[in-house]
Short mmCIF file of C-alpha atoms in Angstrom, two decimals:
data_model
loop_
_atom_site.label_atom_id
_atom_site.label_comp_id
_atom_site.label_asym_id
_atom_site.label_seq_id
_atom_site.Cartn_x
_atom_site.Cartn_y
_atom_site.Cartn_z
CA UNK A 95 48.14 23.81 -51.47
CA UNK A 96 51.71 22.71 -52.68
CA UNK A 97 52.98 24.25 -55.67
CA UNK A 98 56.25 24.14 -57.36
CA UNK A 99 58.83 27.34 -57.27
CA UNK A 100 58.10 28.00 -60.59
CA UNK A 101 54.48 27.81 -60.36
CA UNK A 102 55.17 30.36 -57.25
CA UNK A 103 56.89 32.24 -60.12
CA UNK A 104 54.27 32.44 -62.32
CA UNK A 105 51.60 33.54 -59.60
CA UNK A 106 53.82 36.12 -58.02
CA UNK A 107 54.05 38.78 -61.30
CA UNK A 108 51.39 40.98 -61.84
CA UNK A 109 50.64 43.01 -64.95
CA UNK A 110 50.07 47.02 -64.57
CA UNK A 111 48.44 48.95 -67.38
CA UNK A 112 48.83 52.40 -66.85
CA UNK A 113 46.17 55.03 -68.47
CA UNK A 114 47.72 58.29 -68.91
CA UNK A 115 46.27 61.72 -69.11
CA UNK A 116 45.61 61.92 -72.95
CA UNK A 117 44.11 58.13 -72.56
CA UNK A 118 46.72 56.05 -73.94
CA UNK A 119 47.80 52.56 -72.78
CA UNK A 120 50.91 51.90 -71.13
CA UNK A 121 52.77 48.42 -69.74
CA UNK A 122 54.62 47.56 -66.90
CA UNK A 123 55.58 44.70 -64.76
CA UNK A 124 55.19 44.22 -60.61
CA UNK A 125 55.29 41.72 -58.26
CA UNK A 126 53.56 40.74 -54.87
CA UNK A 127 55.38 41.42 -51.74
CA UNK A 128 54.91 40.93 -48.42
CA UNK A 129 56.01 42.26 -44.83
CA UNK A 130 55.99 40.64 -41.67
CA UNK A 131 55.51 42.82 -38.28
CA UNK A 132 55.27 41.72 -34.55
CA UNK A 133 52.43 40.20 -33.32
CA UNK A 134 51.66 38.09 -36.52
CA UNK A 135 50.56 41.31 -38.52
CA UNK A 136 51.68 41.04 -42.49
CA UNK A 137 51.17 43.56 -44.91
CA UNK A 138 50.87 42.88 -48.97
CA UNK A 139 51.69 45.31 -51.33
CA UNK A 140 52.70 45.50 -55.47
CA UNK A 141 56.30 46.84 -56.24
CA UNK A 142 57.14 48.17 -59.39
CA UNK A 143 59.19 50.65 -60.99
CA UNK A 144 57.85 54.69 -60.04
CA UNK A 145 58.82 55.40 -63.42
CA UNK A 146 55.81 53.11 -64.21
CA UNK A 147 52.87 54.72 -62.36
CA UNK A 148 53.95 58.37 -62.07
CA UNK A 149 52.20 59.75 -65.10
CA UNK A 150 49.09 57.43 -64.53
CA UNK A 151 45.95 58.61 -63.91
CA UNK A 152 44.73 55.44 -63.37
CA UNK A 153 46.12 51.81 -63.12
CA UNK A 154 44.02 48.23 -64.14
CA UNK A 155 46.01 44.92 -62.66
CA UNK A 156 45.02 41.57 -63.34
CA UNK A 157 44.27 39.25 -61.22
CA UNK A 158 43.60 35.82 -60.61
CA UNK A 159 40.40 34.32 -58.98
CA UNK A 160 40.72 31.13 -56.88
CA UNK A 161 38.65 28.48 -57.42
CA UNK A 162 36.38 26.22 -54.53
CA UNK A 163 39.32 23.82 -54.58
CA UNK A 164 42.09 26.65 -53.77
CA UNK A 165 43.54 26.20 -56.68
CA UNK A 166 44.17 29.45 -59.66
CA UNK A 167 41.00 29.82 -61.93
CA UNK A 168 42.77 30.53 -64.77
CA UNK A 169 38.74 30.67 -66.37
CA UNK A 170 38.13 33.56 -64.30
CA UNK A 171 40.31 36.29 -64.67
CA UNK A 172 39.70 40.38 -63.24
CA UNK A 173 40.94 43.43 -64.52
CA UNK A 174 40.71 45.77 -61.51
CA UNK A 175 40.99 49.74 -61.88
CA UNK A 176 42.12 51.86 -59.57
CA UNK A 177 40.91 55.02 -61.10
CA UNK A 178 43.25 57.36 -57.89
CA UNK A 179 46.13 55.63 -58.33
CA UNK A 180 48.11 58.14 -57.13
CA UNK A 181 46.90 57.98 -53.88
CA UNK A 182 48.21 54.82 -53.33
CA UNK A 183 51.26 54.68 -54.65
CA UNK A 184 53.96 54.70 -51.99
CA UNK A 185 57.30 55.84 -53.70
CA UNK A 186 60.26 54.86 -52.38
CA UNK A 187 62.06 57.36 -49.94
CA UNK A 188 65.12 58.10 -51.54
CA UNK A 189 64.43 60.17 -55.01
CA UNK A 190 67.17 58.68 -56.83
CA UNK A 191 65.55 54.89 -56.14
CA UNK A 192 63.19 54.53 -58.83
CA UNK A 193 61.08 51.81 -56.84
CA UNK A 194 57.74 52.18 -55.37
CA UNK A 195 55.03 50.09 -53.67
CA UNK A 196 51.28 50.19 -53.95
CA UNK A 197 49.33 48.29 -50.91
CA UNK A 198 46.60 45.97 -52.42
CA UNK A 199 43.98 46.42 -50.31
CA UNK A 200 41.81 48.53 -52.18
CA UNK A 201 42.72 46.20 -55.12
CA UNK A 202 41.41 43.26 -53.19
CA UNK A 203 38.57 45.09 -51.57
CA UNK A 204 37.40 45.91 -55.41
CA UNK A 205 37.55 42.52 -56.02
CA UNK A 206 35.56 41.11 -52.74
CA UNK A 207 32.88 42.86 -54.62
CA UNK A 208 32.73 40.96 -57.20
CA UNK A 209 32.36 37.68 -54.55
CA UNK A 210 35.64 36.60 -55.93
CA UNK A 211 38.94 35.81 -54.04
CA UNK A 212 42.57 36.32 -55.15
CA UNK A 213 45.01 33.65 -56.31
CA UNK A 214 48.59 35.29 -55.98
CA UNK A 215 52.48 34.35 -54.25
CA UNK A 216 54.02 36.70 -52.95
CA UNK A 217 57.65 36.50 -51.90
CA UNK A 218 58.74 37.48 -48.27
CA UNK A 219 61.50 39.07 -46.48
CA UNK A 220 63.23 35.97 -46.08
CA UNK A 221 63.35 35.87 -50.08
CA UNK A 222 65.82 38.74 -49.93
CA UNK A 223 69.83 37.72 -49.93
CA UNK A 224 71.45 38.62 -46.51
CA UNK A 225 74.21 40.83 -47.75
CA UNK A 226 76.11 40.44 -44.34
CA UNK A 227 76.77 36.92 -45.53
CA UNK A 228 76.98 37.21 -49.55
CA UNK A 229 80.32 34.55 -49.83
CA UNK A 230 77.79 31.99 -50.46
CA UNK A 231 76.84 33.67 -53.37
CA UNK A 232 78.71 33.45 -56.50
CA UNK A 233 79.96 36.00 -59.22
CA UNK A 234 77.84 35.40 -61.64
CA UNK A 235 74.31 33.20 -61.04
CA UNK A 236 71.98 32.18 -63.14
CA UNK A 237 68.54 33.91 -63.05
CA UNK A 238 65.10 34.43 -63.97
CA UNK A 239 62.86 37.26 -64.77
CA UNK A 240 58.90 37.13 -64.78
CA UNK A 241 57.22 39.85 -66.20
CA UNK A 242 55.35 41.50 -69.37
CA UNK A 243 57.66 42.68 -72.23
CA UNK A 244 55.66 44.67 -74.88
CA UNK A 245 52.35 44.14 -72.63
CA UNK A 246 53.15 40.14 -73.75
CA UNK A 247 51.27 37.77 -71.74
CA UNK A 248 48.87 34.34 -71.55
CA UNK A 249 46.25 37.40 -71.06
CA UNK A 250 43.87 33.75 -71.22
CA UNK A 251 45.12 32.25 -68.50
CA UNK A 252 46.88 36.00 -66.56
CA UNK A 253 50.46 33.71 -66.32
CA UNK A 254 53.52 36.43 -67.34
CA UNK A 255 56.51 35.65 -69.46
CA UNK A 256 59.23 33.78 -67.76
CA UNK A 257 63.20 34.36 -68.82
CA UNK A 258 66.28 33.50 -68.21
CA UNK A 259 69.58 35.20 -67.61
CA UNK A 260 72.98 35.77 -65.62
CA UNK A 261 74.29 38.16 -63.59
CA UNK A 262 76.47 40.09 -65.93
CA UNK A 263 78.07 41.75 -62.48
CA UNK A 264 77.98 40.50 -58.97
CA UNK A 265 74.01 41.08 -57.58
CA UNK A 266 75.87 41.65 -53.96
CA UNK A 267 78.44 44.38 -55.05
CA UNK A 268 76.92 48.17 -55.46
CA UNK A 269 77.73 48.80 -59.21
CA UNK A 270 80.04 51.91 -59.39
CA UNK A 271 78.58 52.77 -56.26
CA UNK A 272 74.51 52.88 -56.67
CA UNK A 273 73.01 50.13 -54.88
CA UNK A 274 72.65 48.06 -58.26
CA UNK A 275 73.93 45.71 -60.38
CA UNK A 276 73.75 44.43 -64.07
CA UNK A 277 71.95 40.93 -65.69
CA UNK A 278 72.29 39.67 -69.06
CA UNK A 279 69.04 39.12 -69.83
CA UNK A 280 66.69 40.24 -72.82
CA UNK A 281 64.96 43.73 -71.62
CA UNK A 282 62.14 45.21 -73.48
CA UNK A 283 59.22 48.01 -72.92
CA UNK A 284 56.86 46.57 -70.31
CA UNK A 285 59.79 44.45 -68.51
CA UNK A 286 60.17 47.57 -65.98
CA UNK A 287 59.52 46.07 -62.34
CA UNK A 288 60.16 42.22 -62.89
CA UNK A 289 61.47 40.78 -60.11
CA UNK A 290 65.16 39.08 -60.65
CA UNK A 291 65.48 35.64 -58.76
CA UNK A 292 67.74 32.79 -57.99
CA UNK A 293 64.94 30.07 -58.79
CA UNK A 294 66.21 26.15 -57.79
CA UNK A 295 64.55 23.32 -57.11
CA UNK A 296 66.20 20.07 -55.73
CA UNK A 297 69.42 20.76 -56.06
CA UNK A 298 71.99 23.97 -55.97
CA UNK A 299 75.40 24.88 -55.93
CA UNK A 300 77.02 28.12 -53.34
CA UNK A 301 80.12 29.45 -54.15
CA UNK A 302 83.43 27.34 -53.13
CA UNK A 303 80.73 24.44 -51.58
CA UNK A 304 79.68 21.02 -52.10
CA UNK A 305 76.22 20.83 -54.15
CA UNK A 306 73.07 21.70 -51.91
CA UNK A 307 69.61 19.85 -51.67
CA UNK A 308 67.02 21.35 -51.56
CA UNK A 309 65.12 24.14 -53.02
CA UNK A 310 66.21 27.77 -52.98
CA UNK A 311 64.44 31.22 -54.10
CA UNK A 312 65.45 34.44 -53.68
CA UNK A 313 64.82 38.04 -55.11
CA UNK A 314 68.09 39.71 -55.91
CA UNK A 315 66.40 42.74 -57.39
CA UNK A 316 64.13 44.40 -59.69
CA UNK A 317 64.78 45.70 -63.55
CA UNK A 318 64.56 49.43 -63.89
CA UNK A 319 66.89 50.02 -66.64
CA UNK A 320 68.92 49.16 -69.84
CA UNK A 321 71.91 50.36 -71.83
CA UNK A 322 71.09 51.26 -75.11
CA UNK A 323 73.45 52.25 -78.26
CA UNK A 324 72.42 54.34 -81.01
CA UNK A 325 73.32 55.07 -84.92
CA UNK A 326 76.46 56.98 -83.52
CA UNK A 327 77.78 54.05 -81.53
CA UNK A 328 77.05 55.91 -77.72
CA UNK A 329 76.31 54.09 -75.60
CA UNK A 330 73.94 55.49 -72.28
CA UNK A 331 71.28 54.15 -69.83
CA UNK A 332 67.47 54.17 -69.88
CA UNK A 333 64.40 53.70 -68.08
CA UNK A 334 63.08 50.24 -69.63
CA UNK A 335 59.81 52.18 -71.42
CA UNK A 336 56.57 51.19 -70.69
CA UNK A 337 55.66 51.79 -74.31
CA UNK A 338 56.74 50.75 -77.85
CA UNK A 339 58.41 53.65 -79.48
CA UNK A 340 60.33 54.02 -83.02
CA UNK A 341 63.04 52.17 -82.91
CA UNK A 342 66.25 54.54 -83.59
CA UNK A 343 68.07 52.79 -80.36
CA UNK A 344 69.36 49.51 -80.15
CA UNK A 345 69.04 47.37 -76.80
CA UNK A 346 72.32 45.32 -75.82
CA UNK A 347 70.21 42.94 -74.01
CA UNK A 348 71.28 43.90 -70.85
CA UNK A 349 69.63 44.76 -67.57
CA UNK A 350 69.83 47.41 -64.68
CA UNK A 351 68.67 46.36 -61.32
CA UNK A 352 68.11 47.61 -57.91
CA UNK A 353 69.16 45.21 -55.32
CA UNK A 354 66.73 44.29 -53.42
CA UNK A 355 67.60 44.93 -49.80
CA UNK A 356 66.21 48.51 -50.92
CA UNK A 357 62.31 46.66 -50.66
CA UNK A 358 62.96 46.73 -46.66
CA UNK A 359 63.37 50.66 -46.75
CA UNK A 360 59.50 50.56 -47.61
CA UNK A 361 59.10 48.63 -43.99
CA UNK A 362 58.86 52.09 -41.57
CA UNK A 363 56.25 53.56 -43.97
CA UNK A 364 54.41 50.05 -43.91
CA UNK A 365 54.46 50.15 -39.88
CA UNK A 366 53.80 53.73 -39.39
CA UNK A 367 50.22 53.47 -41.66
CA UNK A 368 49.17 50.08 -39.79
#
């Protein structure tokens, strides 16, 4: 079936609510992702943020049924737990990365038992920017972020929150070094693991070029973080929470982001457990 980028938008976030150890709720946001290997072999996993799923002792993800026309049944949405969750989480293999993937076929297997099939998009490898060839790309590019600040959500229908952004700093240049870079963009608790994208549809403009047709979409990283200030004026970086907490910090509405060439570092592990 033919759907629209941001229809693919909507269908590639996923929600994550994280039980901890004393049984409260947390939020967090992922997306669906998907490697190609030889021989026509694909794998599909969830990333997110570690800082997410690390204290979890078990995770619930929503997911969307498809109907007997292929089409999303937004009437028939699952909440799947995953009650050893951290069994499956794959974190990523540098410690100071905070990214990590979960593989959804015990999701999906959970969910064959119910008789039901998943609706979902997941992006692909060719999604990612080629950062050997990043003049195309310009300074600053507009943006979009789907995920689930404060838990927020059509829970009816399982479709995330959508928003909309720039790249405060160039997506393609490592940010004093780390292998990030910086969006202005509204980030609250529970945005932790949206996906960052270049969405366009018709029409598009590179850098220093004549305007493109055609569509375009592609994941220039993931939120982890935000700068925060507080009552003194200091300003220093934090783990977007996956919980509302009392608010004695003030958010600048800005955005950390791991670029997302760091999602093909995941690939060996992938290959090696096939």
């Amino acid at each position: 079936m033919s759907v629209s980028l941001f229809e693919f938008v909507d269908h590639n976030a996923i929600k994550i609510t994280v039980t901890l150890s004393d049984g409260t709720n947390e939020f967090g946001s992922g997306f669906f992702f998907q490697y190609t290997f030889l021989e026509n072999k694909s794998a599909t996993v969830i990333v997110t943020n570690i800082h997410v799923v690390e204290r979890a002792v078990s995770a619930s993800f929503r997911i969307t049924t498809t109907d007997d026309q292929n089409k999303p049944d937004h009437n028939d949405i699952k909440d799947i737990t995953i009650t050893d969750i951290q069994n499956w989480v794959i974190p990523h293999p540098e410690k100071n990365i905070d990214l990590c993937i979960i593989p959804i076929a015990k999701i999906f297997s959970e969910l064959e038992k119910l008789g039901k099939e998943p609706y979902f998009a997941p992006l692909r490898e060719h999604n990612i920017p080629d950062y050997n060839d990043t003049e195309i790309y310009k300074p600053t590019e507009d943006i979009y972020m789907a995920g689930f600040p404060n838990g927020l959500a059509d829970d009816l229908h399982n479709l995330p929150l959508v928003r909309r952004g720039i790249t405060a700093t160039p997506f393609f240049i490592k940010h004093n070094g780390s292998p990030e870079f910086i969006i202005d963009c509204a980030c609250f608790t529970g945005s932790s693991g949206s996906p960052i994208m270049i969405v366009n549809e018709s029409s598009y403009a590179l850098h220093k070029q004549p305007l493109q047709q055609g569509n375009r979409l592609k994941l220039l990283g993931i939120l982890y973080a935000g700068p925060l200030y507080d009552a003194q004026g200091i300003v220093y970086k934090k783990n977007v929470p996956t919980i509302n907490t009392t608010i004695t910090n003030i958010p600048m509405n800005l955005g950390y982001c791991i670029q997302s060439d760091k999602i093909l570092d995941f690939k060996p592990i992938i290959e090696s457990r096939m």
